[in-house]
Short mmCIF file of C-alpha atoms and ligand atoms in Angstrom, two decimals:
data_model
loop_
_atom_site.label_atom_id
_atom_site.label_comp_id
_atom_site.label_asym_id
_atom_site.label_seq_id
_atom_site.Cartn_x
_atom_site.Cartn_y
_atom_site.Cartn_z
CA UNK A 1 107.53 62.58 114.64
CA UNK A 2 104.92 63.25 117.45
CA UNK A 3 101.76 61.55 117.46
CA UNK A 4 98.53 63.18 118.93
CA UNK A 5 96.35 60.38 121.25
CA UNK A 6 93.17 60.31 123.05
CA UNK A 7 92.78 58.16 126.68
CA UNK A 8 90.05 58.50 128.85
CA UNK A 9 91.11 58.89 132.02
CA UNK A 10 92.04 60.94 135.17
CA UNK A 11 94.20 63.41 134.26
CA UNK A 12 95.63 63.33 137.69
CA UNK A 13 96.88 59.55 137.25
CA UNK A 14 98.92 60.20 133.88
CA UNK A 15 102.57 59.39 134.45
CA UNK A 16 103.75 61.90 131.71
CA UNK A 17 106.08 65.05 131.64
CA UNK A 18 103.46 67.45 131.78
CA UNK A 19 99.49 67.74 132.65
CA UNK A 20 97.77 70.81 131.30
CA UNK A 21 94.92 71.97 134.13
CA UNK A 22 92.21 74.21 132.76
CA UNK A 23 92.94 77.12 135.47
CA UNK A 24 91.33 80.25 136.17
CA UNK A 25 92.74 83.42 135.88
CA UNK A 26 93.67 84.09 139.89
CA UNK A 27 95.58 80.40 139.44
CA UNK A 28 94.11 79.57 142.96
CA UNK A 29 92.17 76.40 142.08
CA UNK A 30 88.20 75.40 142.06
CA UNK A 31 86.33 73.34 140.87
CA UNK A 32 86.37 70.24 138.07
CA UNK A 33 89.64 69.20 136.38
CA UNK A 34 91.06 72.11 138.68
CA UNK A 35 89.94 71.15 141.87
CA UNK A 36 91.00 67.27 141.21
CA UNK A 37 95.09 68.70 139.94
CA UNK A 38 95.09 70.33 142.80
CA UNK A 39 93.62 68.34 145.59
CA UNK A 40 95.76 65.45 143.95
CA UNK A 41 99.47 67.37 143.83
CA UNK A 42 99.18 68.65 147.55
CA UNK A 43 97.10 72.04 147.99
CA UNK A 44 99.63 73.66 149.96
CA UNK A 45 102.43 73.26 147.89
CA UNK A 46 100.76 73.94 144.65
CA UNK A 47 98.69 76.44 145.97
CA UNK A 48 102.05 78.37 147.28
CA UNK A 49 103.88 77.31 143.55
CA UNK A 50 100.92 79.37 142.09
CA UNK A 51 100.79 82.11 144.01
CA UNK A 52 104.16 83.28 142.77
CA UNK A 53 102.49 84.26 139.16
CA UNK A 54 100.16 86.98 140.80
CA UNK A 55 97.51 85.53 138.36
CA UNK A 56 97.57 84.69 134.35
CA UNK A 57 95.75 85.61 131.57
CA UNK A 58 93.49 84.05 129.67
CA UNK A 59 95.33 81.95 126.96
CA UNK A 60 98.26 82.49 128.98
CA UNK A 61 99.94 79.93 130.41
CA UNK A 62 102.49 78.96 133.48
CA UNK A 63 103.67 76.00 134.64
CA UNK A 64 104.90 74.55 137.73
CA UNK A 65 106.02 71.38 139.83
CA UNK A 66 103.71 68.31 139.73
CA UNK A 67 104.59 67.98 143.42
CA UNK A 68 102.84 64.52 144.42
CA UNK A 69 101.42 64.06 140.89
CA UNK A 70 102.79 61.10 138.59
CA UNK A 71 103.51 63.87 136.27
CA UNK A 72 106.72 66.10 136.55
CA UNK A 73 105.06 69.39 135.81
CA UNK A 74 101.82 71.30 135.65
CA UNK A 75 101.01 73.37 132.77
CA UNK A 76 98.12 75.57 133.97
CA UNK A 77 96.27 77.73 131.55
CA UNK A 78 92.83 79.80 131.58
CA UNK A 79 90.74 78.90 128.88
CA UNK A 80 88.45 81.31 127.57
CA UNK A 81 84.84 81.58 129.14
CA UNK A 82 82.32 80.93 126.16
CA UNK A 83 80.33 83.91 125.76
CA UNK A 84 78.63 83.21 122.53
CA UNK A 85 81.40 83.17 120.07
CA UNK A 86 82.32 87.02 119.01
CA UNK A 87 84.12 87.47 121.87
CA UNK A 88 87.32 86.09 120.12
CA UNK A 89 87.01 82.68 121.98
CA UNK A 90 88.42 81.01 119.23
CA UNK A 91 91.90 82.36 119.22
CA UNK A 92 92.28 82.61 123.41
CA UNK A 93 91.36 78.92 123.07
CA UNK A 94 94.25 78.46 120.45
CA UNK A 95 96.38 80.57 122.40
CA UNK A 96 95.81 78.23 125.37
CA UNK A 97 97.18 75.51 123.28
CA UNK A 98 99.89 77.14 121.75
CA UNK A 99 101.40 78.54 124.88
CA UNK A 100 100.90 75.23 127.19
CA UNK A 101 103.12 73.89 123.89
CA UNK A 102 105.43 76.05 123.46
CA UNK A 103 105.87 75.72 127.61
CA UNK A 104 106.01 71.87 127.41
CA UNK A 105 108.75 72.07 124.52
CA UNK A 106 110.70 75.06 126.80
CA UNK A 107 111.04 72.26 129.40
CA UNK A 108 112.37 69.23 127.43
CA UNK A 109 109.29 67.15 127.86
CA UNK A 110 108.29 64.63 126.03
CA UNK A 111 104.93 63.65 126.29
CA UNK A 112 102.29 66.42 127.14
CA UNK A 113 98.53 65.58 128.60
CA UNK A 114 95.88 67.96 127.70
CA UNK A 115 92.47 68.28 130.06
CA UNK A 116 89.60 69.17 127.53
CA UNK A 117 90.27 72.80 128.21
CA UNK A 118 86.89 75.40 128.80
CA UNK A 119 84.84 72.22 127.50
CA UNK A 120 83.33 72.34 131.30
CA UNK A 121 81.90 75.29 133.36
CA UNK A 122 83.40 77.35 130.69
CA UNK A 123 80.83 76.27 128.30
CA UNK A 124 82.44 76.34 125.06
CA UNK A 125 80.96 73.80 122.40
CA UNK A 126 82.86 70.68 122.79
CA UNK A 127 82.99 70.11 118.98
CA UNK A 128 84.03 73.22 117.86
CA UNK A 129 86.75 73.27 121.16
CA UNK A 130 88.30 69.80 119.54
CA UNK A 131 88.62 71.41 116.49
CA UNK A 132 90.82 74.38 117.75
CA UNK A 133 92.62 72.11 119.81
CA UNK A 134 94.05 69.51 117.36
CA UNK A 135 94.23 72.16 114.62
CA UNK A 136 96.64 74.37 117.09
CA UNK A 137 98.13 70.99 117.92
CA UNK A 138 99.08 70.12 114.39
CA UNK A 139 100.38 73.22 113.47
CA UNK A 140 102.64 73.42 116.40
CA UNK A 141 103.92 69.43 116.35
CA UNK A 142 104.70 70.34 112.24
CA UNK A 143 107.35 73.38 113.24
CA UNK A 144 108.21 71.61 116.33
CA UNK A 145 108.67 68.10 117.13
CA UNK A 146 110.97 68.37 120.14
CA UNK A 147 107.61 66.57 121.77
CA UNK A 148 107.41 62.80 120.78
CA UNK A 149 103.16 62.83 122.11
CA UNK A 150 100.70 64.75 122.81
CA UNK A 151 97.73 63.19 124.66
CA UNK A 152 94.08 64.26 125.23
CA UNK A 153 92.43 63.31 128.39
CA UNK A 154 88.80 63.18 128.17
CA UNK A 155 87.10 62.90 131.00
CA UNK A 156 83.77 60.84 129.24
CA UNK A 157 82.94 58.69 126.51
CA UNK A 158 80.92 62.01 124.53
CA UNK A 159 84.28 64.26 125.06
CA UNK A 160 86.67 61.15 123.82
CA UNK A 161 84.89 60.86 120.52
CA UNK A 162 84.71 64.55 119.82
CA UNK A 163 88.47 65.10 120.00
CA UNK A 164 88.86 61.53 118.19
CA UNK A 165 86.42 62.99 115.59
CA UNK A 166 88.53 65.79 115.06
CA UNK A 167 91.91 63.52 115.03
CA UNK A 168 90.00 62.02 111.88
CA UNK A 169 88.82 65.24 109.88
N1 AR6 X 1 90.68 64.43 134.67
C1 AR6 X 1 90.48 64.82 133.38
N2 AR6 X 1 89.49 65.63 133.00
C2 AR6 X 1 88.65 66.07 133.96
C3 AR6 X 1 88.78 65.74 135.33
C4 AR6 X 1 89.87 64.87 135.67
N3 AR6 X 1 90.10 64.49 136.92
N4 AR6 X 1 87.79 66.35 136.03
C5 AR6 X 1 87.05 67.04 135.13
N5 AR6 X 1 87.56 66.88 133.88
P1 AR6 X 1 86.42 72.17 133.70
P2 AR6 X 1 86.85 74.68 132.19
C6 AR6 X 1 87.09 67.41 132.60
O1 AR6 X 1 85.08 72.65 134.11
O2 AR6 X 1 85.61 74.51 131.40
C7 AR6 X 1 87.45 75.33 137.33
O3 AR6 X 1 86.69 75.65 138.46
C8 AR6 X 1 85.65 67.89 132.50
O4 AR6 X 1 84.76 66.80 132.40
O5 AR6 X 1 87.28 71.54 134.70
O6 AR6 X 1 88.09 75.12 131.46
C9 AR6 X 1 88.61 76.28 137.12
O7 AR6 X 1 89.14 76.75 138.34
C10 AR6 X 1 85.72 68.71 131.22
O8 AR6 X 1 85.63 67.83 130.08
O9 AR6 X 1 87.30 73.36 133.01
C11 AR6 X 1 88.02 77.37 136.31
O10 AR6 X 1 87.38 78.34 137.12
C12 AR6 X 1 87.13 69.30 131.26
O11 AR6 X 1 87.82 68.58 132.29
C13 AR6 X 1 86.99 76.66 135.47
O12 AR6 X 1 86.63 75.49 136.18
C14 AR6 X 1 87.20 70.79 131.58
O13 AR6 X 1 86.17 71.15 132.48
C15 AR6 X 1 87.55 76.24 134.13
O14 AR6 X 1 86.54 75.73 133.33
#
């Protein structure tokens, strides 16, 4: 069985299998959760480890060495920008979930971190984000449970209790 938790914490201090960065499409860093994966595993080396993709699309998702991160991989996917809701956020968010999964499960981990992902400059509602993400979540951990947990890592107290909220719905 895999169980689904919430920590608050630094994503970049997780000793798990795999952290999941919320990336941009050009996979060459920035800002937030980004900026702190990358700054943290070695720019250089992570920056030259991403290059290789030539990009990813949104709800895509790649992975790559953890390099001087605790964790063994990086699992970096684009969220969707929010743009107001009709602009089929809702499934490129699920498809960010799905294929991070999927990727985890390809690479025999075991335990899988989630960042909150588009929940920051992205702009999509935080409730309605934790919803997709622990529905997608659940669905996959029922057909697959090669993964024995799946963490979220919530930056702040208000992001911690919306994905706990969901956990509980
Ligand atoms: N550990 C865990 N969570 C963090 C950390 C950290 N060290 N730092 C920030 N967060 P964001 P997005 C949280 O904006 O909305 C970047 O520039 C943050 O509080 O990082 O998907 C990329 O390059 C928030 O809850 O990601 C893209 O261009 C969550 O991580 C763009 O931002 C996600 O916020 C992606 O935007």
């Amino acid at each position: 069985m895999t169980t689904i938790k919430v920590v608050e914490a630094d994503i970049t201090t997780l000793k798990v299998d795999a952290i999941v960065n919320a990336a941009n499409t050009g996979l060459r860093g920035g800002g937030g959760v980004d900026g702190a994966i990358h700054r943290a595993a070695g720019m250089a080396e992570l920056n030259a480890a991403c290059a290789k993709f030539h990009g990813c699309r949104t709800g895509e998702a790649v992975i790559t060495p953890g390099f001087k991160l605790p964790a063994k991989y990086i699992i970096h996917t684009p969220g969707p920008v929010w743009h107001g809701g009709n602009h089929n956020e809702d499934q490129l968010l699920a498809n960010s979930y799905q294929h991070s999964l999927e990727l985890a499960a390809q690479n025999n981990c075991r335990d899988v971190a989630f960042s909150s992902i588009s929940t920051g400059v992205y702009g999509f509602p935080l409730e309605r984000a934790a919803k997709i993400a622990i529905k997608t979540i659940r669905d996959f951990i029922q057909k697959d449970d090669s993964l024995k947990e799946v963490i979220i890592c919530a930056f702040d107290p208000r992001t911690a209790k919306a994905y706990r909220q969901a956990i509980a719905e």
